[in-house]
Amino acid sequence: MIKVTRDHFTCAHSAADQPAAYVNSGDCVEIETYDCYKCRLLPEGTTFDDLEPGCANPATGPVFVKEAMPGDMLRIEIRKIELGPVGIMDVGPSSGALKEFFPDRVIKRIPVKDGYIHYGDSVKVPVKPMIGVIGVAPAGEAVSTVTPMDHGGNMDCTKIEEGAVLYLPVFVEGGLLSTGDFHAIMGEGEVANCGLEIEGKVILKLDVIKNFHTEWPMIENEKQWITIAYGETLDEAADKAAKQMFLFLKECKGLSDVDASMLLHMAGDMIVCQIVNPLKTVRMEVPKQLITQMAEERCR
Ligand code: CA
Ligand code: CA
């Protein structure tokens, strides 16, 4: 299996980046990642003054997928996420809903072992590993790895987890996929600034898809189809997530306008992914089983 080490990292998703590795459609790749602080806060006693200026969320890559061309979809199956031994959380005055309560930055280093987060001596929380940043190169200007858009990026969606399949539209030849900013766990909304930020490794199976396309990221898991949309505000992101799901149900699943909308009435769940990035992300989840039933009903 091709392995990409984290010395190949980028701080922006960019068509100009030199590929760190070349793979064929259908290949698996193992990608090693830094945490969002480039692991600079792991040694005891380090502070935000020790961070590398201008690079939050370093993402390892990019990986060039040989058959991928603009207009294709990149299918990214998340086979396995491995976490490092220590995660970090911080809270402070610069971002998050609680910033006015924290004039000074607080950093906590938290052991992660045997599938549990050990917060102090008595609090044990099972890990829920997820990928914060995963994206391809956008068509135009480079986009910082702190910003989510249609190329993916810093979506901070808890459903980008082991076993899920993420679909990203391809904008440039090879796709140029990079990933980083893993979380051992994160509450929906990422309200107070971050998740449990952690280094790690991921195994991805990458396939170029020619017969399915959306202009935005989508997730498929065992039970759901999910759209992830971004916006300047939560209202904008929410509106877009719903419209994208409606269009997906119509154009990719063949539902009528009315059925697609009624399906959202009955079983579409809208969830805030995060409120702390320069653009916000909201997702819309729909049960696959109901889509199948609706589609069958339409064929009768
Ligand atoms: Ca993030
Ligand atoms: Ca993060």
mmCIF file of C-alpha atoms and ligand atoms in Angstrom:
data_model
loop_
_atom_site.group_PDB
_atom_site.id
_atom_site.type_symbol
_atom_site.label_atom_id
_atom_site.label_comp_id
_atom_site.label_asym_id
_atom_site.label_seq_id
_atom_site.Cartn_x
_atom_site.Cartn_y
_atom_site.Cartn_z
ATOM 1 C CA MET A 1 0.000 0.000 0.000
ATOM 2 C CA ILE A 2 1.195 3.504 -0.792
ATOM 3 C CA LYS A 3 2.055 5.500 2.329
ATOM 4 C CA VAL A 4 2.200 9.272 2.567
ATOM 5 C CA THR A 5 4.128 10.662 5.509
ATOM 6 C CA ARG A 6 3.247 13.936 7.140
ATOM 7 C CA ASP A 7 6.408 15.720 6.073
ATOM 8 C CA HIS A 8 4.366 16.215 2.880
ATOM 9 C CA PHE A 9 1.866 18.720 4.217
ATOM 10 C CA THR A 10 0.027 21.750 2.946
ATOM 11 C CA CYS A 11 -1.790 24.637 4.636
ATOM 12 C CA ALA A 12 -4.077 25.276 1.648
ATOM 13 C CA HIS A 13 -5.927 23.115 -0.854
ATOM 14 C CA SER A 14 -4.306 24.259 -4.082
ATOM 15 C CA ALA A 15 -4.103 23.216 -7.731
ATOM 16 C CA ALA A 16 -0.494 24.452 -7.663
ATOM 17 C CA ASP A 17 0.694 21.933 -5.031
ATOM 18 C CA GLN A 18 3.135 19.251 -6.134
ATOM 19 C CA PRO A 19 1.650 15.785 -5.513
ATOM 20 C CA ALA A 20 3.096 13.865 -2.566
ATOM 21 C CA ALA A 21 2.005 10.552 -4.139
ATOM 22 C CA TYR A 22 0.368 9.157 -7.281
ATOM 23 C CA VAL A 23 -2.259 6.410 -7.032
ATOM 24 C CA ASN A 24 -4.624 4.617 -9.420
ATOM 25 C CA SER A 25 -8.372 4.617 -9.018
ATOM 26 C CA GLY A 26 -9.165 1.662 -6.731
ATOM 27 C CA ASP A 27 -5.953 1.933 -4.697
ATOM 28 C CA CYS A 28 -5.724 2.215 -0.933
ATOM 29 C CA VAL A 29 -3.424 4.779 0.582
ATOM 30 C CA GLU A 30 -2.228 5.271 4.160
ATOM 31 C CA ILE A 31 -1.887 8.902 5.190
ATOM 32 C CA GLU A 32 -0.105 10.061 8.347
ATOM 33 C CA THR A 33 -1.264 13.364 9.829
ATOM 34 C CA TYR A 34 -0.235 16.036 12.335
ATOM 35 C CA ASP A 35 -2.801 17.425 14.736
ATOM 36 C CA CYS A 36 -4.189 20.888 13.916
ATOM 37 C CA TYR A 37 -1.326 22.551 15.839
ATOM 38 C CA LYS A 38 1.271 20.605 13.829
ATOM 39 C CA CYS A 39 1.976 18.740 17.089
ATOM 40 C CA ARG A 40 3.746 21.838 18.446
ATOM 41 C CA LEU A 41 1.685 21.873 21.652
ATOM 42 C CA LEU A 42 2.344 18.258 22.610
ATOM 43 C CA PRO A 43 5.430 18.915 24.779
ATOM 44 C CA GLU A 44 4.417 20.040 28.293
ATOM 45 C CA GLY A 45 5.032 23.751 28.806
ATOM 46 C CA THR A 46 4.558 24.791 25.193
ATOM 47 C CA THR A 47 2.065 27.571 24.433
ATOM 48 C CA PHE A 48 0.406 29.172 21.441
ATOM 49 C CA ASP A 49 3.591 31.239 21.021
ATOM 50 C CA ASP A 50 5.232 27.995 19.876
ATOM 51 C CA LEU A 51 2.845 27.501 16.940
ATOM 52 C CA GLU A 52 4.105 27.854 13.402
ATOM 53 C CA PRO A 53 2.728 31.157 12.082
ATOM 54 C CA GLY A 54 0.377 30.914 9.111
ATOM 55 C CA CYS A 55 -0.308 27.199 9.281
ATOM 56 C CA ALA A 56 -3.314 25.955 11.200
ATOM 57 C CA ASN A 57 -4.662 22.532 10.230
ATOM 58 C CA PRO A 58 -1.723 21.167 8.230
ATOM 59 C CA ALA A 59 -3.132 18.579 5.811
ATOM 60 C CA THR A 60 -1.004 15.734 4.472
ATOM 61 C CA GLY A 61 -0.825 15.403 0.687
ATOM 62 C CA PRO A 62 -1.854 16.068 -1.905
ATOM 63 C CA VAL A 63 -2.518 12.643 -3.428
ATOM 64 C CA PHE A 64 -2.899 12.625 -7.212
ATOM 65 C CA VAL A 65 -5.476 10.012 -8.358
ATOM 66 C CA LYS A 66 -4.493 9.148 -11.910
ATOM 67 C CA GLU A 67 -7.854 8.823 -13.656
ATOM 68 C CA ALA A 68 -9.532 11.765 -11.916
ATOM 69 C CA MET A 69 -10.609 14.597 -14.207
ATOM 70 C CA PRO A 70 -12.728 17.712 -13.621
ATOM 71 C CA GLY A 71 -16.414 16.717 -13.605
ATOM 72 C CA ASP A 72 -15.729 13.326 -11.992
ATOM 73 C CA MET A 73 -16.495 12.434 -8.397
ATOM 74 C CA LEU A 74 -13.834 11.117 -6.038
ATOM 75 C CA ARG A 75 -15.164 8.315 -3.858
ATOM 76 C CA ILE A 76 -13.222 8.196 -0.585
ATOM 77 C CA GLU A 77 -13.876 5.183 1.595
ATOM 78 C CA ILE A 78 -12.564 5.666 5.131
ATOM 79 C CA ARG A 79 -11.276 2.204 5.962
ATOM 80 C CA LYS A 80 -9.463 2.851 9.240
ATOM 81 C CA ILE A 81 -8.572 5.788 11.495
ATOM 82 C CA GLU A 82 -5.730 5.332 13.971
ATOM 83 C CA LEU A 83 -5.220 7.925 16.702
ATOM 84 C CA GLY A 84 -2.042 9.120 18.426
ATOM 85 C CA PRO A 85 -1.510 8.672 22.194
ATOM 86 C CA VAL A 86 -2.304 12.252 23.297
ATOM 87 C CA GLY A 87 -5.004 14.694 22.217
ATOM 88 C CA ILE A 88 -5.248 18.410 22.922
ATOM 89 C CA MET A 89 -8.140 20.769 23.592
ATOM 90 C CA ASP A 90 -7.930 24.500 24.109
ATOM 91 C CA VAL A 91 -10.283 27.322 24.885
ATOM 92 C CA GLY A 92 -9.497 31.021 24.717
ATOM 93 C CA PRO A 93 -10.466 34.513 23.622
ATOM 94 C CA SER A 94 -10.114 34.132 19.866
ATOM 95 C CA SER A 95 -12.952 31.860 18.747
ATOM 96 C CA GLY A 96 -15.954 29.806 19.785
ATOM 97 C CA ALA A 97 -19.226 30.678 21.521
ATOM 98 C CA LEU A 98 -17.588 30.917 24.972
ATOM 99 C CA LYS A 99 -14.695 33.192 24.109
ATOM 100 C CA GLU A 100 -15.723 36.077 26.397
ATOM 101 C CA PHE A 101 -15.410 33.765 29.396
ATOM 102 C CA PHE A 102 -11.768 32.957 28.638
ATOM 103 C CA PRO A 103 -9.476 36.011 28.469
ATOM 104 C CA ASP A 104 -6.522 33.625 28.720
ATOM 105 C CA ARG A 105 -5.913 30.541 26.695
ATOM 106 C CA VAL A 106 -6.175 27.191 28.473
ATOM 107 C CA ILE A 107 -4.520 24.098 26.958
ATOM 108 C CA LYS A 108 -5.233 20.557 28.123
ATOM 109 C CA ARG A 109 -3.238 17.497 27.018
ATOM 110 C CA ILE A 110 -5.315 14.359 27.333
ATOM 111 C CA PRO A 111 -4.173 10.724 27.039
ATOM 112 C CA VAL A 112 -6.023 8.558 24.507
ATOM 113 C CA LYS A 113 -5.509 4.849 25.072
ATOM 114 C CA ASP A 114 -7.248 1.557 24.259
ATOM 115 C CA GLY A 115 -10.190 3.315 22.670
ATOM 116 C CA TYR A 116 -10.816 5.712 25.553
ATOM 117 C CA ILE A 117 -10.135 9.368 26.281
ATOM 118 C CA HIS A 118 -8.795 9.678 29.820
ATOM 119 C CA TYR A 119 -9.917 13.108 31.027
ATOM 120 C CA GLY A 120 -8.393 13.206 34.495
ATOM 121 C CA ASP A 121 -8.386 10.124 36.728
ATOM 122 C CA SER A 122 -12.079 9.290 36.761
ATOM 123 C CA VAL A 123 -13.589 10.480 33.472
ATOM 124 C CA LYS A 124 -13.320 7.914 30.670
ATOM 125 C CA VAL A 125 -14.971 8.663 27.339
ATOM 126 C CA PRO A 126 -15.037 6.196 24.406
ATOM 127 C CA VAL A 127 -13.320 7.673 21.323
ATOM 128 C CA LYS A 128 -15.373 8.660 18.265
ATOM 129 C CA PRO A 129 -12.621 9.308 15.720
ATOM 130 C CA MET A 130 -13.399 11.683 12.849
ATOM 131 C CA ILE A 131 -11.615 13.669 10.175
ATOM 132 C CA GLY A 132 -11.845 17.464 10.428
ATOM 133 C CA VAL A 133 -10.100 18.417 7.186
ATOM 134 C CA ILE A 134 -10.340 16.474 3.938
ATOM 135 C CA GLY A 135 -10.478 18.112 0.565
ATOM 136 C CA VAL A 136 -9.430 18.216 -3.056
ATOM 137 C CA ALA A 137 -7.907 21.197 -4.863
ATOM 138 C CA PRO A 138 -10.486 23.817 -5.876
ATOM 139 C CA ALA A 139 -10.634 25.038 -9.484
ATOM 140 C CA GLY A 140 -9.600 28.602 -8.765
ATOM 141 C CA GLU A 141 -7.546 30.179 -6.030
ATOM 142 C CA ALA A 142 -6.094 28.090 -3.206
ATOM 143 C CA VAL A 143 -8.339 27.744 -0.141
ATOM 144 C CA SER A 144 -6.805 27.665 3.342
ATOM 145 C CA THR A 145 -7.160 24.412 5.298
ATOM 146 C CA VAL A 146 -9.199 26.322 7.896
ATOM 147 C CA THR A 147 -12.043 26.990 5.438
ATOM 148 C CA PRO A 148 -14.714 24.558 4.200
ATOM 149 C CA MET A 149 -16.201 24.940 0.717
ATOM 150 C CA ASP A 150 -17.437 22.713 -2.138
ATOM 151 C CA HIS A 151 -13.995 21.100 -2.428
ATOM 152 C CA GLY A 152 -14.426 19.820 1.155
ATOM 153 C CA GLY A 153 -11.710 21.172 3.445
ATOM 154 C CA ASN A 154 -12.324 22.037 7.098
ATOM 155 C CA MET A 155 -15.869 20.657 7.226
ATOM 156 C CA ASP A 156 -15.573 19.283 10.784
ATOM 157 C CA CYS A 157 -18.386 16.833 10.219
ATOM 158 C CA THR A 158 -18.609 13.973 12.737
ATOM 159 C CA LYS A 159 -19.978 11.685 10.021
ATOM 160 C CA ILE A 160 -16.591 11.707 8.260
ATOM 161 C CA GLU A 161 -15.618 8.669 10.281
ATOM 162 C CA GLU A 162 -14.423 5.089 9.900
ATOM 163 C CA GLY A 163 -16.732 3.095 7.612
ATOM 164 C CA ALA A 164 -18.207 6.138 5.868
ATOM 165 C CA VAL A 165 -17.770 7.060 2.222
ATOM 166 C CA LEU A 166 -17.147 10.695 1.350
ATOM 167 C CA TYR A 167 -17.742 11.896 -2.203
ATOM 168 C CA LEU A 168 -15.989 15.058 -3.386
ATOM 169 C CA PRO A 169 -16.358 16.700 -6.795
ATOM 170 C CA VAL A 170 -13.102 16.749 -8.774
ATOM 171 C CA PHE A 171 -12.065 20.208 -9.990
ATOM 172 C CA VAL A 172 -8.520 19.632 -11.298
ATOM 173 C CA GLU A 173 -6.727 16.705 -12.916
ATOM 174 C CA GLY A 174 -5.761 14.112 -10.295
ATOM 175 C CA GLY A 175 -8.140 15.606 -7.713
ATOM 176 C CA LEU A 176 -5.243 16.415 -5.332
ATOM 177 C CA LEU A 177 -6.616 15.095 -2.066
ATOM 178 C CA SER A 178 -5.193 16.061 1.307
ATOM 179 C CA THR A 179 -6.331 15.409 4.865
ATOM 180 C CA GLY A 180 -5.556 16.265 8.493
ATOM 181 C CA ASP A 181 -7.094 17.778 11.639
ATOM 182 C CA PHE A 182 -8.333 14.515 13.124
ATOM 183 C CA HIS A 183 -10.435 14.535 16.286
ATOM 184 C CA ALA A 184 -10.621 11.706 18.837
ATOM 185 C CA ILE A 185 -14.114 13.054 19.562
ATOM 186 C CA MET A 186 -16.073 16.254 18.877
ATOM 187 C CA GLY A 187 -19.462 17.521 19.992
ATOM 188 C CA GLU A 188 -21.822 18.526 17.175
ATOM 189 C CA GLY A 189 -21.291 22.222 16.370
ATOM 190 C CA GLU A 190 -17.729 22.388 17.706
ATOM 191 C CA VAL A 191 -19.149 25.223 19.795
ATOM 192 C CA ALA A 192 -16.299 26.063 22.141
ATOM 193 C CA ASN A 193 -13.500 26.117 19.527
ATOM 194 C CA CYS A 194 -12.184 22.633 18.831
ATOM 195 C CA GLY A 195 -12.565 18.886 19.110
ATOM 196 C CA LEU A 196 -10.069 16.625 20.870
ATOM 197 C CA GLU A 197 -7.297 17.484 18.408
ATOM 198 C CA ILE A 198 -4.985 14.579 17.653
ATOM 199 C CA GLU A 199 -2.368 13.244 15.262
ATOM 200 C CA GLY A 200 -3.106 9.985 13.474
ATOM 201 C CA LYS A 201 -3.136 7.776 10.428
ATOM 202 C CA VAL A 202 -5.931 6.951 8.037
ATOM 203 C CA ILE A 203 -6.363 4.298 5.376
ATOM 204 C CA LEU A 204 -8.455 5.522 2.448
ATOM 205 C CA LYS A 205 -9.658 3.627 -0.607
ATOM 206 C CA LEU A 206 -9.880 6.053 -3.510
ATOM 207 C CA ASP A 207 -12.059 5.492 -6.573
ATOM 208 C CA VAL A 208 -12.867 7.785 -9.466
ATOM 209 C CA ILE A 209 -16.609 7.752 -10.190
ATOM 210 C CA LYS A 210 -17.849 8.779 -13.626
ATOM 211 C CA ASN A 211 -21.606 8.143 -13.373
ATOM 212 C CA PHE A 212 -22.560 10.102 -10.269
ATOM 213 C CA HIS A 213 -21.914 13.758 -9.710
ATOM 214 C CA THR A 214 -22.880 16.554 -7.355
ATOM 215 C CA GLU A 215 -21.295 19.991 -7.131
ATOM 216 C CA TRP A 216 -20.839 19.609 -3.375
ATOM 217 C CA PRO A 217 -19.518 17.057 -0.848
ATOM 218 C CA MET A 218 -21.725 14.107 0.100
ATOM 219 C CA ILE A 219 -21.417 11.287 2.604
ATOM 220 C CA GLU A 220 -22.853 7.808 2.361
ATOM 221 C CA ASN A 221 -22.855 5.481 5.339
ATOM 222 C CA GLU A 222 -24.657 2.246 6.114
ATOM 223 C CA LYS A 223 -27.959 3.984 6.826
ATOM 224 C CA GLN A 224 -27.864 7.500 5.404
ATOM 225 C CA TRP A 225 -27.116 9.882 2.581
ATOM 226 C CA ILE A 226 -25.807 13.230 3.846
ATOM 227 C CA THR A 227 -25.136 16.600 2.193
ATOM 228 C CA ILE A 228 -22.633 19.011 3.760
ATOM 229 C CA ALA A 229 -23.012 22.685 2.882
ATOM 230 C CA TYR A 230 -21.081 25.804 3.836
ATOM 231 C CA GLY A 231 -22.083 29.442 4.273
ATOM 232 C CA GLU A 232 -21.093 32.793 5.780
ATOM 233 C CA THR A 233 -23.887 32.191 8.286
ATOM 234 C CA LEU A 234 -25.624 29.112 9.661
ATOM 235 C CA ASP A 235 -28.829 30.239 7.915
ATOM 236 C CA GLU A 236 -27.077 30.267 4.561
ATOM 237 C CA ALA A 237 -25.402 26.892 5.152
ATOM 238 C CA ALA A 238 -28.685 25.351 6.358
ATOM 239 C CA ASP A 239 -30.662 26.593 3.371
ATOM 240 C CA LYS A 240 -28.004 25.242 1.017
ATOM 241 C CA ALA A 241 -27.795 21.827 2.763
ATOM 242 C CA ALA A 242 -31.564 21.345 2.350
ATOM 243 C CA LYS A 243 -31.587 22.446 -1.296
ATOM 244 C CA GLN A 244 -28.633 20.207 -2.097
ATOM 245 C CA MET A 245 -30.395 17.198 -0.567
ATOM 246 C CA PHE A 246 -33.582 18.034 -2.494
ATOM 247 C CA LEU A 247 -31.599 18.189 -5.769
ATOM 248 C CA PHE A 248 -29.753 14.953 -4.949
ATOM 249 C CA LEU A 249 -33.056 13.134 -4.306
ATOM 250 C CA LYS A 250 -34.494 14.446 -7.590
ATOM 251 C CA GLU A 251 -31.516 14.206 -9.892
ATOM 252 C CA CYS A 252 -29.609 11.216 -8.530
ATOM 253 C CA LYS A 253 -32.425 9.149 -6.985
ATOM 254 C CA GLY A 254 -35.243 9.999 -9.392
ATOM 255 C CA LEU A 255 -37.788 11.244 -6.846
ATOM 256 C CA SER A 256 -40.409 13.774 -7.937
ATOM 257 C CA ASP A 257 -40.227 17.325 -6.535
ATOM 258 C CA VAL A 258 -43.136 16.608 -4.222
ATOM 259 C CA ASP A 259 -41.825 13.238 -3.001
ATOM 260 C CA ALA A 260 -38.334 14.653 -2.417
ATOM 261 C CA SER A 261 -39.750 17.497 -0.379
ATOM 262 C CA MET A 262 -42.163 15.221 1.576
ATOM 263 C CA LEU A 263 -39.277 12.873 2.376
ATOM 264 C CA LEU A 264 -37.459 15.819 3.969
ATOM 265 C CA HIS A 265 -40.653 16.708 5.888
ATOM 266 C CA MET A 266 -40.838 13.197 7.307
ATOM 267 C CA ALA A 267 -37.261 12.180 7.920
ATOM 268 C CA GLY A 268 -34.695 14.803 6.887
ATOM 269 C CA ASP A 269 -32.496 15.801 9.825
ATOM 270 C CA MET A 270 -30.540 19.056 9.741
ATOM 271 C CA ILE A 271 -27.511 19.206 12.021
ATOM 272 C CA VAL A 272 -24.919 21.923 12.671
ATOM 273 C CA CYS A 273 -21.404 20.597 12.002
ATOM 274 C CA GLN A 274 -19.452 23.594 13.242
ATOM 275 C CA ILE A 275 -19.818 27.297 14.059
ATOM 276 C CA VAL A 276 -16.131 28.199 14.572
ATOM 277 C CA ASN A 277 -14.535 28.196 11.109
ATOM 278 C CA PRO A 278 -14.437 31.212 8.738
ATOM 279 C CA LEU A 279 -17.404 29.601 6.921
ATOM 280 C CA LYS A 280 -19.967 27.514 8.840
ATOM 281 C CA THR A 281 -21.031 23.969 7.901
ATOM 282 C CA VAL A 282 -24.445 22.334 8.212
ATOM 283 C CA ARG A 283 -25.457 18.870 7.076
ATOM 284 C CA MET A 284 -28.727 17.267 6.025
ATOM 285 C CA GLU A 285 -29.202 13.556 6.735
ATOM 286 C CA VAL A 286 -31.757 11.297 5.075
ATOM 287 C CA PRO A 287 -32.324 7.560 5.680
ATOM 288 C CA LYS A 288 -31.345 5.439 2.668
ATOM 289 C CA GLN A 289 -34.123 2.943 3.294
ATOM 290 C CA LEU A 290 -36.794 5.589 2.861
ATOM 291 C CA ILE A 291 -35.178 6.885 -0.352
ATOM 292 C CA THR A 292 -35.323 3.332 -1.743
ATOM 293 C CA GLN A 293 -38.971 2.920 -0.739
ATOM 294 C CA MET A 294 -39.920 6.265 -2.304
ATOM 295 C CA ALA A 295 -38.032 5.430 -5.505
ATOM 296 C CA GLU A 296 -39.724 2.002 -5.754
ATOM 297 C CA GLU A 297 -43.132 3.558 -5.204
ATOM 298 C CA ARG A 298 -42.436 5.924 -8.075
ATOM 299 C CA CYS A 299 -41.582 3.010 -10.424
ATOM 300 C CA ARG A 300 -44.897 1.187 -9.769
HETATM 301 CA CA CA B 1 -11.342 21.736 12.033
HETATM 302 CA CA CA B 2 -9.685 20.543 14.705
#
